[in-house]
PDB file of C-alpha atoms in Angstrom:
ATOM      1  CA  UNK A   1     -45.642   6.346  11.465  1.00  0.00           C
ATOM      2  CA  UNK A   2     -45.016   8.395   8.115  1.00  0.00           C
ATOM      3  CA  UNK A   3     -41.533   7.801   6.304  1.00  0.00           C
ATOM      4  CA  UNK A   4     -40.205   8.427   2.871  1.00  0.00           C
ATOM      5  CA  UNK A   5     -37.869   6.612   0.357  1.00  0.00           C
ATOM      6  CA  UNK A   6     -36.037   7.750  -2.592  1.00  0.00           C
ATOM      7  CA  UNK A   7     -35.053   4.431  -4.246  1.00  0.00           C
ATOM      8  CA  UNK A   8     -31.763   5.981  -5.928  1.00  0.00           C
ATOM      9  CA  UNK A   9     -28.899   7.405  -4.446  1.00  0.00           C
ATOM     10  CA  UNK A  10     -27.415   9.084  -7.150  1.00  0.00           C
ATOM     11  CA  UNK A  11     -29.180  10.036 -10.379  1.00  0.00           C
ATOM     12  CA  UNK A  12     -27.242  10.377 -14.216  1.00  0.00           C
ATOM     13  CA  UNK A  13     -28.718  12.349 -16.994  1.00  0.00           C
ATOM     14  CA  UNK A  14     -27.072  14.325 -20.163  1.00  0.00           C
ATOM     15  CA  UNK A  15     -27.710  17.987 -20.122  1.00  0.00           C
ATOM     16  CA  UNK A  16     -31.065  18.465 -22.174  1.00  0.00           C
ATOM     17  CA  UNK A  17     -32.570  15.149 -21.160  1.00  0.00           C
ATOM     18  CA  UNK A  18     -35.494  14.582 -19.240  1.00  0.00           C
ATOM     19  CA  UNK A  19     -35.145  13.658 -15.391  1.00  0.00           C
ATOM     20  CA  UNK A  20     -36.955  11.944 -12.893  1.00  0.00           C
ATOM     21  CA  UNK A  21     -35.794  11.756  -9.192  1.00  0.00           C
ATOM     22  CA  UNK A  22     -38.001   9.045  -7.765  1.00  0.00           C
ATOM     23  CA  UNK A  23     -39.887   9.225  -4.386  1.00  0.00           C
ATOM     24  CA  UNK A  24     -42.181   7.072  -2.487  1.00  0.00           C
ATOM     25  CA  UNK A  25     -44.632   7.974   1.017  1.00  0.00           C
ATOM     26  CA  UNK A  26     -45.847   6.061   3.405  1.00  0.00           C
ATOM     27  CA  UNK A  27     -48.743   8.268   5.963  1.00  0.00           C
ATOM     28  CA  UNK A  28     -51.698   6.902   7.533  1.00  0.00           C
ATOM     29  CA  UNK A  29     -53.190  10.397   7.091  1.00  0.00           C
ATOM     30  CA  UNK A  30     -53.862  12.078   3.770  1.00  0.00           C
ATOM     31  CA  UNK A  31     -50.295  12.535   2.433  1.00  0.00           C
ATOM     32  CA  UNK A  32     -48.693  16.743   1.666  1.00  0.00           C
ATOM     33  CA  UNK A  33     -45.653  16.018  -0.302  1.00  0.00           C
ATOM     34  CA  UNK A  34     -42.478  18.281  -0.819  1.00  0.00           C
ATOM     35  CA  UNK A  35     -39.452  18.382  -2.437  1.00  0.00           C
ATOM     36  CA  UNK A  36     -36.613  20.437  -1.692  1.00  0.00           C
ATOM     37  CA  UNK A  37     -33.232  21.120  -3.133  1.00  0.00           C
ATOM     38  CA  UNK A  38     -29.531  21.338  -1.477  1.00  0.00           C
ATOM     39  CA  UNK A  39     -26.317  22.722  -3.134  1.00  0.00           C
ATOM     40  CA  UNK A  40     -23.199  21.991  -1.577  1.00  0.00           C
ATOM     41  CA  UNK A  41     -23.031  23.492   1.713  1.00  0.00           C
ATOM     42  CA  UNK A  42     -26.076  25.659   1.532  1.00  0.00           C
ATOM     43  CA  UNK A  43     -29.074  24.986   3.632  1.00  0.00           C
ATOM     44  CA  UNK A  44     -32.735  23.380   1.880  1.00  0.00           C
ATOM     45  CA  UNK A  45     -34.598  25.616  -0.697  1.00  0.00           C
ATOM     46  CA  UNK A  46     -38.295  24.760  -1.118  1.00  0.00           C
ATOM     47  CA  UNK A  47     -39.131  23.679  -4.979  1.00  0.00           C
ATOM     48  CA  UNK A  48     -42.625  22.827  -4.777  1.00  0.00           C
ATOM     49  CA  UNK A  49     -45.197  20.520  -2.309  1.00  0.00           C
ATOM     50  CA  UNK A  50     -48.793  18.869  -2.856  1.00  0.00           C
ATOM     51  CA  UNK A  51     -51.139  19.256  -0.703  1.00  0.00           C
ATOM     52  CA  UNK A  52     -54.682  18.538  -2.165  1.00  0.00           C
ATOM     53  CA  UNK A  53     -55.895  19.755  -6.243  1.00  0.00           C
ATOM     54  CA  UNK A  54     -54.331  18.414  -8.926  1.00  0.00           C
ATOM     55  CA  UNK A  55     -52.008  15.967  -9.045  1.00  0.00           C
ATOM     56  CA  UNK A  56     -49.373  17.221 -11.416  1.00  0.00           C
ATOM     57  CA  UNK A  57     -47.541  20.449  -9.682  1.00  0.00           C
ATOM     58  CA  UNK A  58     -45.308  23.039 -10.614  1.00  0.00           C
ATOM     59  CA  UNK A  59     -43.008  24.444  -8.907  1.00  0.00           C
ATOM     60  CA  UNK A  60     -39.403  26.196  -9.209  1.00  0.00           C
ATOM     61  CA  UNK A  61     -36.791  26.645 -11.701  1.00  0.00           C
ATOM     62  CA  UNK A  62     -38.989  24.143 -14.154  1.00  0.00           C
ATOM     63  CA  UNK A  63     -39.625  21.363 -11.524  1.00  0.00           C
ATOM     64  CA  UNK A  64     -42.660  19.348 -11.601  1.00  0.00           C
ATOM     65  CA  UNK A  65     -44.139  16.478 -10.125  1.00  0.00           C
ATOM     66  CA  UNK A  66     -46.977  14.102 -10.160  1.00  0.00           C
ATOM     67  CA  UNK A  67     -48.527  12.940  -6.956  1.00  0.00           C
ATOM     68  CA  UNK A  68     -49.673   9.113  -7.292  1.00  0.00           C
ATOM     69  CA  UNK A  69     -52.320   7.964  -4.655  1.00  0.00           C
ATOM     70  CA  UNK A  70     -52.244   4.658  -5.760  1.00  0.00           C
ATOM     71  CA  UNK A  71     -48.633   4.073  -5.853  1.00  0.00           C
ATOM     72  CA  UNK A  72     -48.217   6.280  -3.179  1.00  0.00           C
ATOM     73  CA  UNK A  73     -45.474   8.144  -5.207  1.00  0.00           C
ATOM     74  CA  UNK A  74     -44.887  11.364  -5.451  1.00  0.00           C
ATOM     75  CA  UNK A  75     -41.578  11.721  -8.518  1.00  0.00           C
ATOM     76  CA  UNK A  76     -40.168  15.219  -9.336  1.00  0.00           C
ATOM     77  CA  UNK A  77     -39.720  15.898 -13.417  1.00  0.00           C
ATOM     78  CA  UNK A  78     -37.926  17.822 -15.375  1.00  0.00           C
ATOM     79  CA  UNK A  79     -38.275  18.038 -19.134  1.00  0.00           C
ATOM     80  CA  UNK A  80     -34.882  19.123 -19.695  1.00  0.00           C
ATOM     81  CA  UNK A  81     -31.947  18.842 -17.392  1.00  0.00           C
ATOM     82  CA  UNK A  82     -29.260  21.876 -17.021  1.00  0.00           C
ATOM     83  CA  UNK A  83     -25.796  21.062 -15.409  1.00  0.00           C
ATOM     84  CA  UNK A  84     -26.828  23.608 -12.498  1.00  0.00           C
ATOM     85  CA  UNK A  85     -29.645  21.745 -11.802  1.00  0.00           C
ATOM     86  CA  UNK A  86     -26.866  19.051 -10.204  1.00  0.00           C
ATOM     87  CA  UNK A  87     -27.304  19.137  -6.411  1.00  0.00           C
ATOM     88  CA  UNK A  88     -29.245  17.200  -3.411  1.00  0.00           C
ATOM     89  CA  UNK A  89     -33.165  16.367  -3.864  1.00  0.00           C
ATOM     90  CA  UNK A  90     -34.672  15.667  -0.753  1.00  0.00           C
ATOM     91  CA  UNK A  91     -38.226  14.434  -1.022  1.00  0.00           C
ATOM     92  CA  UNK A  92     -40.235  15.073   2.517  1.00  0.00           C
ATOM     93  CA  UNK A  93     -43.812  13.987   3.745  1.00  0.00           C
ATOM     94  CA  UNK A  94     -46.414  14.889   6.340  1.00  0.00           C
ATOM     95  CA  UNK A  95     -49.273  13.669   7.805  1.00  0.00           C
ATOM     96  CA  UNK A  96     -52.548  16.264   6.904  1.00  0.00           C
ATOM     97  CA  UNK A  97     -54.278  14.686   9.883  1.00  0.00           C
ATOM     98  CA  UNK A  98     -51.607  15.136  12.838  1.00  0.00           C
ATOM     99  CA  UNK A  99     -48.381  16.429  13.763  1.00  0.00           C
ATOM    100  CA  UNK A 100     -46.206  18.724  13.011  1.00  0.00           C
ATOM    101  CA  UNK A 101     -42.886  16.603  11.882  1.00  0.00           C
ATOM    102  CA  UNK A 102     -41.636  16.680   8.285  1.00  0.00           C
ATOM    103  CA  UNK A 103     -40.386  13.472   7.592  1.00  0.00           C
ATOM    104  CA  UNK A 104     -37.510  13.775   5.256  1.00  0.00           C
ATOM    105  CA  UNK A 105     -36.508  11.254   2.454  1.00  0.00           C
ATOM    106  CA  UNK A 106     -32.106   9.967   1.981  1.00  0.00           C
ATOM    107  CA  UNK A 107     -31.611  12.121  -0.364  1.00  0.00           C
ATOM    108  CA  UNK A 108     -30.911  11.744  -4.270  1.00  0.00           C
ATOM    109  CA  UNK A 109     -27.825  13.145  -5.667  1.00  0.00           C
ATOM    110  CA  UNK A 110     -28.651  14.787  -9.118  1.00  0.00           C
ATOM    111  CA  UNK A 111     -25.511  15.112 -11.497  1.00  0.00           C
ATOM    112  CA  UNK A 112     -26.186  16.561 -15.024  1.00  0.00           C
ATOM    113  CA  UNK A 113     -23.202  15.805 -17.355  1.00  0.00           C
ATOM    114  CA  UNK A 114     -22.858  18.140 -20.259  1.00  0.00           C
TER     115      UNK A 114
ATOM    116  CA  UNK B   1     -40.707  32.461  -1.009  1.00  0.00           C
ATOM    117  CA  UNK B   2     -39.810  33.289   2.503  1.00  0.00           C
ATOM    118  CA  UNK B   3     -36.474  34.024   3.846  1.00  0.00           C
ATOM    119  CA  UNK B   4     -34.916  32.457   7.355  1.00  0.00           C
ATOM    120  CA  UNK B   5     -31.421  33.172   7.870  1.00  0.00           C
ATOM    121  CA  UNK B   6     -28.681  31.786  10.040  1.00  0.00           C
ATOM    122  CA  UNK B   7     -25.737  33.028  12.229  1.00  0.00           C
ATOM    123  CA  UNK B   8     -23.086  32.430  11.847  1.00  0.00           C
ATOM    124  CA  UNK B   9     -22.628  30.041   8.930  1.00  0.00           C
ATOM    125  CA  UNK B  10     -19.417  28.991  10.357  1.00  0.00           C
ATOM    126  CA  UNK B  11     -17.782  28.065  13.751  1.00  0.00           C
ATOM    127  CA  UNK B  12     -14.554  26.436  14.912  1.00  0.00           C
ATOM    128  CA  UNK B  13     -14.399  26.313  18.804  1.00  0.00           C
ATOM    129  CA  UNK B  14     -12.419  24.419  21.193  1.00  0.00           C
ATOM    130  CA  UNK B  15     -13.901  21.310  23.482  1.00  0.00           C
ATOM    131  CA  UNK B  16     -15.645  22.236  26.223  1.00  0.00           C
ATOM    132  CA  UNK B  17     -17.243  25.758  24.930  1.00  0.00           C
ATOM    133  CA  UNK B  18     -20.911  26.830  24.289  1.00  0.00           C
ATOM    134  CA  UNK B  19     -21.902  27.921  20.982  1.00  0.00           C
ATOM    135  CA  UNK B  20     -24.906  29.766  20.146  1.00  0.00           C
ATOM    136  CA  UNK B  21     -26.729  29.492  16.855  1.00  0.00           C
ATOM    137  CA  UNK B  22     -29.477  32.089  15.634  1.00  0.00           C
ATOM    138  CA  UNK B  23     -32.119  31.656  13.317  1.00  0.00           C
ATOM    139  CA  UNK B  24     -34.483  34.255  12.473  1.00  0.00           C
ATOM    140  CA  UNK B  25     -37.407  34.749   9.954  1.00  0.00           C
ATOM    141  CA  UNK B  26     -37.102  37.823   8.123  1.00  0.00           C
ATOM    142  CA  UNK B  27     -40.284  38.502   6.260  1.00  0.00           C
ATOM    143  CA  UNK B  28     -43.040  36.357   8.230  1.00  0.00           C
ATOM    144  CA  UNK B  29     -43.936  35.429  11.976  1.00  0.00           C
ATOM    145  CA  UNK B  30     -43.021  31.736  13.030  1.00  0.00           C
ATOM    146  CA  UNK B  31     -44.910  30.474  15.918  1.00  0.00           C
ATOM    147  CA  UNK B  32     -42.830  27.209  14.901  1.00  0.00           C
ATOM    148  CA  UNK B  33     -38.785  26.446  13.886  1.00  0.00           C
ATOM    149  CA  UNK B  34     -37.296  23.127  14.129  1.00  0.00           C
ATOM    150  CA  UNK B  35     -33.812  22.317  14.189  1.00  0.00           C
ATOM    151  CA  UNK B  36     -31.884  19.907  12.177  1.00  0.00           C
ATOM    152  CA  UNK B  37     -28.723  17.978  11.762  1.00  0.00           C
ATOM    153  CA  UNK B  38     -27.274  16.905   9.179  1.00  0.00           C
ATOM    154  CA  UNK B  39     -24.152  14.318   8.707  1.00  0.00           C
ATOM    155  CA  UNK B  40     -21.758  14.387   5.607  1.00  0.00           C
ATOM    156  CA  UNK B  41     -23.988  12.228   2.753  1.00  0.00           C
ATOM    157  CA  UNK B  42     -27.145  11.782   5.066  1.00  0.00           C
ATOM    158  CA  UNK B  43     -30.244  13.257   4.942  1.00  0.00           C
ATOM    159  CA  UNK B  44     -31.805  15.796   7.817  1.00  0.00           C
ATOM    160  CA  UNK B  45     -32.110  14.430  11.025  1.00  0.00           C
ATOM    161  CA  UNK B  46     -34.584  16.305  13.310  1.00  0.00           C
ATOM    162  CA  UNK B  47     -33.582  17.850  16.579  1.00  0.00           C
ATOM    163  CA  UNK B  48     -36.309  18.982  18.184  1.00  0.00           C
ATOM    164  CA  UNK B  49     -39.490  21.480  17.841  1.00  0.00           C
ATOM    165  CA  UNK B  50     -39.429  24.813  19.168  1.00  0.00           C
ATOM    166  CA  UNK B  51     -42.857  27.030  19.484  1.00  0.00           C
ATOM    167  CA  UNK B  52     -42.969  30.840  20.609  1.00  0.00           C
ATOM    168  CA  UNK B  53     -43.403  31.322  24.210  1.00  0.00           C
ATOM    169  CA  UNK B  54     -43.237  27.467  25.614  1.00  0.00           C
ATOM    170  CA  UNK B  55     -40.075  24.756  25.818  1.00  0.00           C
ATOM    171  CA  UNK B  56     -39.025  22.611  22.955  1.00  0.00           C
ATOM    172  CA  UNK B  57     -39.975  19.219  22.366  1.00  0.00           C
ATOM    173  CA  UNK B  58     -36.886  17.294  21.543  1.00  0.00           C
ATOM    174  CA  UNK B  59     -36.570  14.057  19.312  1.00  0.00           C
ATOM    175  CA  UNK B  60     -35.690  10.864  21.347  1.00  0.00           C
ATOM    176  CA  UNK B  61     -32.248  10.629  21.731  1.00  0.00           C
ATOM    177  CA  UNK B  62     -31.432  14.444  22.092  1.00  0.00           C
ATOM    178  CA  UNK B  63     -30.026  15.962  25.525  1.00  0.00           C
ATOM    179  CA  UNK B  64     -31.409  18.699  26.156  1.00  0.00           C
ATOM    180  CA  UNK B  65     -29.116  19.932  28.669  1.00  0.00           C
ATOM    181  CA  UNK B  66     -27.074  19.732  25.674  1.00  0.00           C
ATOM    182  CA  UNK B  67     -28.626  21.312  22.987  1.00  0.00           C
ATOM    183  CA  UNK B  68     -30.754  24.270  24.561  1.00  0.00           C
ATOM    184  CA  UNK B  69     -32.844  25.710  22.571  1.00  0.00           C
ATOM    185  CA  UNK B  70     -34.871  29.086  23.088  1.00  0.00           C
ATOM    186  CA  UNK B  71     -37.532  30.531  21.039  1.00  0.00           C
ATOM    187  CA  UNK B  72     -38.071  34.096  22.466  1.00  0.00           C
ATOM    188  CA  UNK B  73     -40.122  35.837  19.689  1.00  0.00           C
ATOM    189  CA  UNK B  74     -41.815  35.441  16.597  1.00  0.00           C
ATOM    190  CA  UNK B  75     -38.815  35.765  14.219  1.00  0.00           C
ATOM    191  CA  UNK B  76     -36.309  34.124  16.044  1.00  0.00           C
ATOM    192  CA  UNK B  77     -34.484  30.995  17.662  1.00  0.00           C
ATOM    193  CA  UNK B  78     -31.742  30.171  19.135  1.00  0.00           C
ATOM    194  CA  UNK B  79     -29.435  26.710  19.487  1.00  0.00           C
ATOM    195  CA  UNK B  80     -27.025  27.058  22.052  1.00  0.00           C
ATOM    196  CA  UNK B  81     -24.967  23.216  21.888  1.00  0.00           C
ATOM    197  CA  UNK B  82     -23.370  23.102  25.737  1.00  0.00           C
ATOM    198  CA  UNK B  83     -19.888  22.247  26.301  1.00  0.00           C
ATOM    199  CA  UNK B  84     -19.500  20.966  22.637  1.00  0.00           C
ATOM    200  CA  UNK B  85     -17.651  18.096  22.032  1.00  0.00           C
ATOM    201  CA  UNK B  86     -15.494  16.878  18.904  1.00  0.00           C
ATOM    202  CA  UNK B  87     -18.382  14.887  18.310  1.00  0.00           C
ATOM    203  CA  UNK B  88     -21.369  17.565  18.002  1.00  0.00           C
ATOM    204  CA  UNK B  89     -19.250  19.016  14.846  1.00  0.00           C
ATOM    205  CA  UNK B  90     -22.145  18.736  12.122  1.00  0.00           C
ATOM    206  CA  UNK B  91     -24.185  21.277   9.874  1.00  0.00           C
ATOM    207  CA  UNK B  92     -27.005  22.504  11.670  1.00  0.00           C
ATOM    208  CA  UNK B  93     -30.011  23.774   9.913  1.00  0.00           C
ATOM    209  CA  UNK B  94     -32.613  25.447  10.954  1.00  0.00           C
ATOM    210  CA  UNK B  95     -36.480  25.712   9.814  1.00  0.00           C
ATOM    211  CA  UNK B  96     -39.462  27.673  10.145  1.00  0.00           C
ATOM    212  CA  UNK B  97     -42.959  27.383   9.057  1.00  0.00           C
ATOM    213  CA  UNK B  98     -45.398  30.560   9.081  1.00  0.00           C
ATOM    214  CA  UNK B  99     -48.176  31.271  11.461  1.00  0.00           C
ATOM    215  CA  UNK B 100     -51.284  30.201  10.577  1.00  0.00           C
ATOM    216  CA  UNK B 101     -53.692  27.130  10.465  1.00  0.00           C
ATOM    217  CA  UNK B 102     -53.225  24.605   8.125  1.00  0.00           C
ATOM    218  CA  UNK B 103     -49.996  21.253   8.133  1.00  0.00           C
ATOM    219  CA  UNK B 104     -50.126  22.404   4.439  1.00  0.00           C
ATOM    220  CA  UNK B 105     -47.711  25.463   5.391  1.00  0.00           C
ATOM    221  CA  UNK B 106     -44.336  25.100   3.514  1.00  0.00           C
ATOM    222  CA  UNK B 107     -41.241  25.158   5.967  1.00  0.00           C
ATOM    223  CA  UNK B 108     -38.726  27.579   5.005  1.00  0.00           C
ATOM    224  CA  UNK B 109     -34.790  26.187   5.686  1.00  0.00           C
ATOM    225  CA  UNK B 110     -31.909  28.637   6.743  1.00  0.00           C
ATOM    226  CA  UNK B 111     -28.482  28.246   4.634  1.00  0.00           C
ATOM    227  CA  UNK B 112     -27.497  26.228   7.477  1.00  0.00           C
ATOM    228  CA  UNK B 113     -24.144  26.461  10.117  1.00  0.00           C
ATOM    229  CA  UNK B 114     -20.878  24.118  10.217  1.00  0.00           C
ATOM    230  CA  UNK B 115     -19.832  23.563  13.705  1.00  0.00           C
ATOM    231  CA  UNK B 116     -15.967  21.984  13.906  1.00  0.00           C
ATOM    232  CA  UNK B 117     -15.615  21.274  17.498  1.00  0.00           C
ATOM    233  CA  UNK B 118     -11.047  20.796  17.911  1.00  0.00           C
TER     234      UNK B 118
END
């Protein structure tokens, strides 16, 4: 079974300080990682995934993250926070080697205070 | 990136009515869209699978009597929730990956519909 936890339900940060929304895997398979974004009544947008290269990716509106095969982690960075980057960061998982299910992370509620 | 829309993005109905949900891919082909609900504060909860041309495969715990779900063509899918009940009001979101080999594909989310079920 694959799942995914994001350790933090809500996140803090100042706008202009770096962020980190924290997210952990768990696939028996080899792991492909996304994250995705939610603003308030609006379905998911895609930000950025892993799926095999290197390990730090880039994605949208100056996202990053670092995929971790030893601490099975997979955290989305930001150097510097803006206020409208305050929304829902869902971090999802599936499993290369089978299946078609996206296993989706609780959430982590991003507010940037200015 | 790719585009899936939704209609409509709201609803109010009465109890007892059928509501029909559409979700289409607008610039690519998906052989496969998945469903979703979502409770206030929670995180997606997935319905069921649906593949061009063949029947759904629904998560445990989903009726499908009550949550029908048709997947016609390559660009769309419908959710049709069956004599809906206060309790089926939720946001709804829909999902679609493009064609193509590879579980590396990225899944592409509609905005999503509110049902309120009175």
């Amino acid at each position: 079974a694959q799942s995914v936890a994001q350790p933090e339900d809500q996140v803090n940060v100042a706008e202009g300080n770096p962020l980190t929304v924290k997210c952990t895997y768990s696939v028996s398979g080899n792991p492909y990682l996304f994250w995705y974004v939610q603003y308030p009544n609006r379905g998911l947008q895609f930000l950025l995934k892993y799926i095999t290269g290197d390990n730090l990716v880039k994605g949208s509106y100056g996202f990053e993250a670092e995929f971790n095969k030893s601490q099975t982690s997979f955290h989305l960075k930001k150097p510097s926070a803006l206020v409208s980057d305050s929304a829902l960061y869902f971090c999802a998982v599936r499993d290369g080697n089978a299946g078609n299910m996206l296993t989706f992370g609780g959430g982590t509620r991003l507010m940037v205070k200015p | 990136g790719a585009v899936v829309s939704q209609h409509p993005s709201w609803v109010i109905c009465k109890s007892g009515t059928s509501v029909k949900i559409e979700c289409r891919s607008l610039d690519f082909q998906a052989t496969t869209m998945f469903w979703y609900r979502q409770f206030p504060k929670q995180s997606l909860m997935l319905m069921a699978t649906s593949n061009e041309g063949s029947k759904a495969t629904y998560e445990q715990g989903v009726e499908k009597d009550k949550f029908l779900i048709n997947h016609a063509s390559l660009t769309l899918s419908t959710l049709t929730v069956t004599s809906a009940h206060p309790e089926d009001s939720s946001f709804y979101i829909c999902s679609a990956r493009d064609r193509g080999f590879g579980l590396g594909k990225t899944q592409y989310f509609g905005p999503g519909t509110r049902l309120l079920v009175l």
